[in-house]
Coordinates of C-alpha atoms in Angstrom, one line a residue:
M1 CA 0.0 0.0 0.0
K2 CA 2.8 2.4 0.9
I3 CA 4.5 1.7 -2.5
K4 CA 1.3 2.5 -4.3
I5 CA 0.9 5.8 -2.4
V6 CA 4.5 6.8 -3.2
L7 CA 4.1 5.9 -6.9
L8 CA 0.8 7.9 -7.1
S9 CA 2.5 10.9 -5.5
L10 CA 5.4 10.7 -8.0
V11 CA 2.9 10.6 -10.9
T12 CA 1.0 13.5 -9.6
L13 CA 4.2 15.5 -9.1
F14 CA 5.3 14.7 -12.7
L15 CA 1.9 15.9 -14.2
V16 CA 1.9 19.1 -12.2
T17 CA 5.5 19.9 -13.2
A18 CA 4.8 19.0 -16.8
C19 CA 1.7 21.3 -17.0
G20 CA 3.7 24.1 -15.4
T21 CA 6.5 23.7 -17.9
L22 CA 4.1 23.6 -20.8
K23 CA 2.5 26.9 -19.7
Q24 CA 6.0 28.4 -19.2
D25 CA 7.2 27.2 -22.6
T26 CA 4.1 28.7 -24.3
S27 CA 4.7 32.1 -22.7
Q28 CA 8.4 31.9 -23.5
N29 CA 7.6 31.1 -27.2
F30 CA 5.3 34.1 -27.4
R31 CA 8.0 36.4 -26.0
D32 CA 10.8 34.8 -28.1
S33 CA 8.9 35.7 -31.3
F34 CA 9.5 39.4 -30.5
S35 CA 12.9 39.1 -28.9
G36 CA 14.5 37.5 -31.9
E37 CA 16.0 34.6 -29.9
K38 CA 16.7 31.4 -31.9
H39 CA 16.3 27.9 -30.6
T40 CA 17.8 25.8 -33.4
D41 CA 17.5 22.5 -31.5
S42 CA 13.7 22.4 -32.1
L43 CA 13.3 25.0 -34.9
D44 CA 11.4 22.7 -37.2
S45 CA 8.9 21.6 -34.6
R46 CA 8.4 25.2 -33.4
K47 CA 7.8 26.3 -37.0
E48 CA 5.1 23.6 -37.3
Q49 CA 3.5 24.6 -34.0
D50 CA 3.6 28.3 -35.1
K51 CA 1.9 27.4 -38.4
K52 CA -0.9 25.6 -36.6
M53 CA -1.3 28.4 -34.1
K54 CA -1.5 31.1 -36.7
K55 CA -4.1 29.4 -38.8
R56 CA -7.4 31.2 -38.1
I57 CA -9.8 30.1 -40.7
F58 CA -13.2 31.8 -41.3
D59 CA -15.9 29.2 -41.3
F60 CA -18.5 30.6 -43.7
D61 CA -20.9 27.7 -42.9
S62 CA -21.1 28.4 -39.1
K63 CA -20.2 32.1 -39.8
T64 CA -17.6 32.0 -37.0
V65 CA -13.8 31.9 -36.5
L66 CA -12.0 30.3 -33.6
L67 CA -10.0 32.8 -31.5
N68 CA -6.6 31.8 -30.0
S69 CA -8.4 31.9 -26.6
G70 CA -10.4 28.9 -27.6
Y71 CA -13.7 30.8 -28.1
K72 CA -15.6 31.2 -31.4
I73 CA -16.6 34.7 -32.5
P74 CA -19.2 35.5 -35.2
L75 CA -17.9 36.9 -38.5
N76 CA -20.3 39.8 -38.6
G77 CA -21.9 41.9 -36.0
L78 CA -23.4 45.3 -35.1
G79 CA -21.2 48.3 -34.1
T80 CA -23.0 50.6 -31.7
Y81 CA -20.8 53.8 -31.9
S82 CA -23.1 56.8 -31.7
L83 CA -26.2 54.7 -30.8
L84 CA -27.6 56.0 -27.5
D85 CA -30.4 55.1 -25.1
D86 CA -33.6 53.9 -26.7
T87 CA -32.1 54.1 -30.2
C88 CA -29.3 51.8 -29.1
V89 CA -31.7 49.3 -27.4
K90 CA -33.9 49.2 -30.5
S91 CA -31.0 48.8 -32.9
V92 CA -29.4 46.0 -30.9
S93 CA -32.8 44.3 -30.6
E94 CA -33.4 44.6 -34.3
A95 CA -29.9 43.1 -35.0
L96 CA -30.5 40.2 -32.6
D97 CA -33.9 39.5 -34.1
R98 CA -32.2 39.2 -37.5
G99 CA -29.7 36.6 -36.3
V100 CA -26.8 38.9 -35.4
R101 CA -24.9 37.5 -32.4
L102 CA -22.0 39.9 -32.2
I103 CA -22.4 43.3 -30.6
D104 CA -19.6 45.8 -30.2
T105 CA -19.7 48.6 -27.6
A106 CA -17.2 50.6 -25.5
F107 CA -17.0 52.7 -22.4
M108 CA -16.6 55.8 -24.6
Y109 CA -19.8 55.0 -26.5
N110 CA -21.8 55.7 -23.3
N111 CA -24.2 52.9 -24.2
E112 CA -23.0 49.7 -22.3
E113 CA -26.2 49.8 -20.2
S114 CA -28.4 50.0 -23.3
V115 CA -26.6 47.1 -25.0
G116 CA -26.9 45.1 -21.8
K117 CA -30.7 45.8 -21.6
A118 CA -31.3 44.8 -25.2
V119 CA -29.4 41.5 -24.7
R120 CA -31.2 40.7 -21.5
D121 CA -34.7 41.6 -22.8
L122 CA -34.5 39.4 -25.8
G123 CA -33.8 36.3 -23.7
I124 CA -31.4 34.7 -26.1
P125 CA -29.2 32.1 -24.4
R126 CA -26.1 33.8 -23.1
D127 CA -23.7 31.3 -24.7
E128 CA -25.1 32.2 -28.2
L129 CA -24.1 35.8 -27.9
F130 CA -20.7 37.6 -28.2
V131 CA -20.4 41.0 -26.6
I132 CA -17.3 43.2 -27.0
T133 CA -16.5 46.3 -24.9
K134 CA -13.4 48.5 -24.4
L135 CA -11.5 50.3 -21.8
Y136 CA -10.5 53.9 -22.7
P137 CA -7.0 55.3 -21.8
N138 CA -8.6 57.6 -19.2
Q139 CA -9.5 54.4 -17.3
F140 CA -6.0 52.8 -17.5
D141 CA -4.9 54.3 -14.1
N142 CA -7.5 52.1 -12.3
P143 CA -8.3 49.2 -14.7
E144 CA -9.8 47.0 -12.0
A145 CA -12.5 49.5 -11.2
A146 CA -13.0 50.1 -14.9
I147 CA -13.5 46.4 -15.5
K148 CA -15.9 46.2 -12.6
E149 CA -17.9 49.1 -14.0
A150 CA -18.2 47.5 -17.4
L151 CA -19.5 44.3 -15.9
E152 CA -22.0 46.2 -13.8
K153 CA -23.2 48.4 -16.7
L154 CA -23.6 45.5 -19.1
D155 CA -25.0 43.1 -16.5
I156 CA -24.8 40.0 -18.7
E157 CA -22.8 37.6 -16.5
Y158 CA -19.5 38.1 -18.2
I159 CA -17.7 39.9 -21.0
D160 CA -16.9 37.8 -24.1
L161 CA -14.1 40.1 -25.3
M162 CA -12.6 43.2 -23.7
L163 CA -10.2 45.5 -25.7
L164 CA -8.0 48.4 -24.8
H165 CA -9.5 51.1 -27.0
H166 CA -6.1 52.5 -28.1
P167 CA -2.6 52.9 -26.8
G168 CA -2.1 55.2 -23.8
K169 CA -0.2 55.7 -20.6
G170 CA -0.7 52.7 -18.4
D171 CA -1.9 50.4 -21.2
V172 CA 0.3 47.5 -20.1
Q173 CA -1.0 47.8 -16.5
A174 CA -4.6 47.8 -17.9
Y175 CA -3.9 44.8 -20.1
K176 CA -2.5 42.8 -17.1
A177 CA -5.6 43.7 -15.2
M178 CA -7.7 42.2 -18.0
E179 CA -5.5 39.1 -17.9
K180 CA -6.3 38.7 -14.2
A181 CA -10.0 39.2 -15.0
V182 CA -9.8 36.3 -17.5
E183 CA -8.4 34.1 -14.7
Q184 CA -11.3 35.1 -12.5
G185 CA -13.9 34.3 -15.2
N186 CA -15.2 37.8 -15.6
I187 CA -13.8 38.1 -19.1
R188 CA -13.3 35.3 -21.6
S189 CA -10.9 36.9 -24.2
I190 CA -8.9 40.0 -24.4
G191 CA -7.4 42.1 -27.2
L192 CA -6.5 45.5 -28.5
S193 CA -8.0 48.3 -30.7
N194 CA -6.1 50.7 -32.9
W195 CA -2.7 49.0 -32.4
Y196 CA -0.5 48.9 -35.5
I197 CA 2.8 47.2 -36.2
K198 CA 5.0 49.6 -34.4
E199 CA 2.8 49.7 -31.3
L200 CA 2.4 45.9 -31.3
K201 CA 6.1 45.3 -31.5
S202 CA 6.6 47.5 -28.4
F203 CA 3.6 46.3 -26.5
L204 CA 3.4 42.5 -26.9
P205 CA 6.8 41.6 -25.3
Q206 CA 5.5 43.2 -22.1
V207 CA 2.4 41.0 -21.6
D208 CA 1.8 37.3 -21.0
T209 CA -1.3 36.7 -23.1
I210 CA -1.3 37.1 -26.8
P211 CA -4.4 39.2 -27.9
A212 CA -7.2 37.2 -29.3
L213 CA -8.2 40.0 -31.6
V214 CA -7.1 43.4 -32.8
Q215 CA -9.7 45.9 -34.1
N216 CA -8.6 48.6 -36.5
E217 CA -10.1 50.9 -39.2
I218 CA -10.3 48.9 -42.4
H219 CA -12.2 49.7 -45.6
P220 CA -11.5 49.9 -49.4
Y221 CA -10.0 53.4 -49.1
Y222 CA -7.8 52.4 -46.1
Q223 CA -6.9 48.8 -46.4
D224 CA -3.8 48.5 -44.2
T225 CA -2.9 45.2 -45.8
D226 CA 0.6 45.0 -44.3
V227 CA -0.9 45.5 -40.8
I228 CA -3.6 42.9 -41.4
E229 CA -1.0 40.3 -42.6
Y230 CA 1.3 41.1 -39.6
I231 CA -1.5 40.6 -37.1
Q232 CA -2.8 37.5 -38.7
G233 CA 0.7 36.1 -38.8
L234 CA 0.7 36.2 -35.0
G235 CA -2.4 34.0 -34.8
I236 CA -4.5 37.0 -33.9
V237 CA -7.9 37.6 -35.5
V238 CA -8.5 41.0 -37.2
Q239 CA -11.7 43.0 -36.9
G240 CA -12.5 46.2 -38.9
W241 CA -14.3 49.2 -37.7
Y242 CA -15.7 51.8 -40.2
P243 CA -16.0 48.9 -42.8
L244 CA -18.2 51.2 -45.0
G245 CA -15.9 54.2 -44.7
G246 CA -17.4 55.9 -41.6
R247 CA -19.7 58.9 -41.3
G248 CA -19.1 61.6 -43.9
H249 CA -17.4 59.1 -46.3
T250 CA -19.9 56.2 -46.7
A251 CA -21.9 57.8 -49.6
E252 CA -18.7 58.3 -51.6
L253 CA -17.5 54.7 -51.0
L254 CA -20.9 53.1 -51.7
G255 CA -21.0 55.2 -54.9
N256 CA -17.7 54.0 -56.2
E257 CA -18.1 52.8 -59.8
V258 CA -15.9 49.7 -59.4
I259 CA -17.8 48.6 -56.3
M260 CA -21.2 49.4 -57.9
E261 CA -20.3 47.3 -61.0
I262 CA -19.4 44.3 -59.0
A263 CA -22.5 44.7 -56.9
N264 CA -24.7 44.8 -60.0
N265 CA -23.0 41.6 -61.3
H266 CA -24.0 39.8 -58.1
G267 CA -27.4 41.3 -57.6
K268 CA -26.2 42.8 -54.3
S269 CA -25.8 46.2 -52.8
A270 CA -22.5 48.1 -52.7
A271 CA -22.4 47.7 -48.9
Q272 CA -22.8 44.0 -49.2
V273 CA -19.9 43.8 -51.6
I274 CA -17.6 45.8 -49.4
L275 CA -18.5 43.7 -46.3
R276 CA -18.0 40.5 -48.3
W277 CA -14.6 41.8 -49.4
N278 CA -13.6 42.3 -45.8
L279 CA -14.7 38.7 -44.9
Q280 CA -12.8 37.2 -47.7
K281 CA -9.7 39.1 -46.5
G282 CA -10.2 37.5 -43.1
V283 CA -11.5 40.6 -41.4
I284 CA -14.5 40.4 -39.1
I285 CA -17.0 43.3 -39.7
I286 CA -19.1 45.4 -37.3
P287 CA -21.0 47.9 -39.4
G288 CA -23.2 50.3 -37.4
S289 CA -26.7 51.2 -38.2
S290 CA -30.0 52.1 -36.6
N291 CA -32.0 51.4 -39.8
P292 CA -33.6 47.9 -39.7
K293 CA -33.4 47.6 -43.5
H294 CA -29.6 48.2 -43.4
I295 CA -29.1 46.0 -40.4
Q296 CA -30.8 43.2 -42.3
E297 CA -28.9 44.0 -45.5
N298 CA -25.6 43.8 -43.6
T299 CA -26.3 40.2 -42.6
E300 CA -26.9 38.9 -46.1
L301 CA -23.3 38.2 -47.0
Y302 CA -23.0 34.4 -47.3
D303 CA -25.0 33.6 -50.4
F304 CA -22.4 35.0 -52.9
E305 CA -18.6 35.1 -53.3
L306 CA -16.3 37.6 -54.9
S307 CA -13.9 36.2 -57.6
Q308 CA -10.2 36.8 -57.3
E309 CA -10.4 39.3 -60.1
E310 CA -13.1 41.2 -58.2
M311 CA -11.1 41.1 -55.0
E312 CA -8.1 42.6 -56.8
K313 CA -10.2 45.4 -58.4
I314 CA -11.3 46.4 -54.9
N315 CA -7.8 46.0 -53.6
A316 CA -6.7 48.5 -56.2
L317 CA -9.0 51.2 -54.7
D318 CA -6.7 51.7 -51.7
R319 CA -5.8 55.3 -51.0
N320 CA -4.2 54.9 -47.6
E321 CA -7.0 57.4 -46.6
K322 CA -7.8 57.2 -42.9
H323 CA -11.1 58.5 -41.8
D324 CA -10.5 58.9 -38.1
W325 CA -7.6 59.9 -35.9
Y326 CA -7.1 56.5 -34.2

C-alpha cells in the first residue's frame, strides 16, 4: 500500500510539473517571437507549431472563427458607436432579431447599459451571444475599477471580449488587469483596438497573453494590408471598424463605380460587396446602423462570393485614406 501511495505521489508531481513547464514554454515562445531569440534545437517543430497556431480560418458555414483563446466569434456583428439610449436598445434588438450574435460597444460610446438591456430583454441564451467592450485610456490608471464598472453596466454575467481602446499611458498595466479578470472568469478573451505594427512590437513583449483580436479601421480606401497580414501572422484575428468608410465618407464609398459594377454583377448592394470583401480578406466586420433595413442587408453576406479578379479590383482602390484619428 505504501509503495502505491509513493508511486501515485510521484505521478501527480510529474503531471503538475509538466503542466507548469508547458505553460511556461508557451509564454516563452510568445516572448521569443519578438525578442529575436533562436532555438535551433527544435526549430522545425516550433515552426510547425507556429503554423498551426497562426491558422485562423473563417468558417462561412457556421459564420464564425476560432480565437486563439479557444472561443468562437461571429464573423459579422453590429457596431454601436453613436447609438444611444432607446435608439441603441432598439438597434441591438433589431440586430439580434435578425440573427446577429456579435455586438460591439465601449465605455466611450456611453451605451453599455443600453446594450446590456437589449441583450437581457430578448432572452437569447447567453452562450449564443458575443459582446465586446473596451477600456479607454482615461481608465487605465485604475483598470480593476473600470472592468468592474463595465461588468455592472452590461449586467450580462461576463464579457466575451474586452479590448484596450487605443494605446495610452498605463496600457500594459490595464492589459495585465484584463489578464487577471480572465483568470477570475469575468472576461473570456482580451485584445486591442487601434494598435498597428510599431505599437504591437513594443507592447506585446511586455504582456503574457497574446491578444485574441485586434480591431482597426479597415475599408477599401484604407486597407492597411501589411498590418492585417502582420496581425494574422501572429495568430490574432483582425476586426475592422468603419468597414463602410465611416460617417461623412460612406456615400462616396458606396457610390464608387468599381464597387457598384461588382454589386450589379452579383445582384447585391455596394455595402454587401464591401462587407464580403472584408470577410474574404479574413476581417470580421461590425457595421453600425439604426436602420432595420440596413441591419438586415448587412447580414446577407453568405450567399455569394467575390472572384479573385473582383477582390483585386477592390484592392486597387486603396488610397491609404484614414477617416478617423485613431
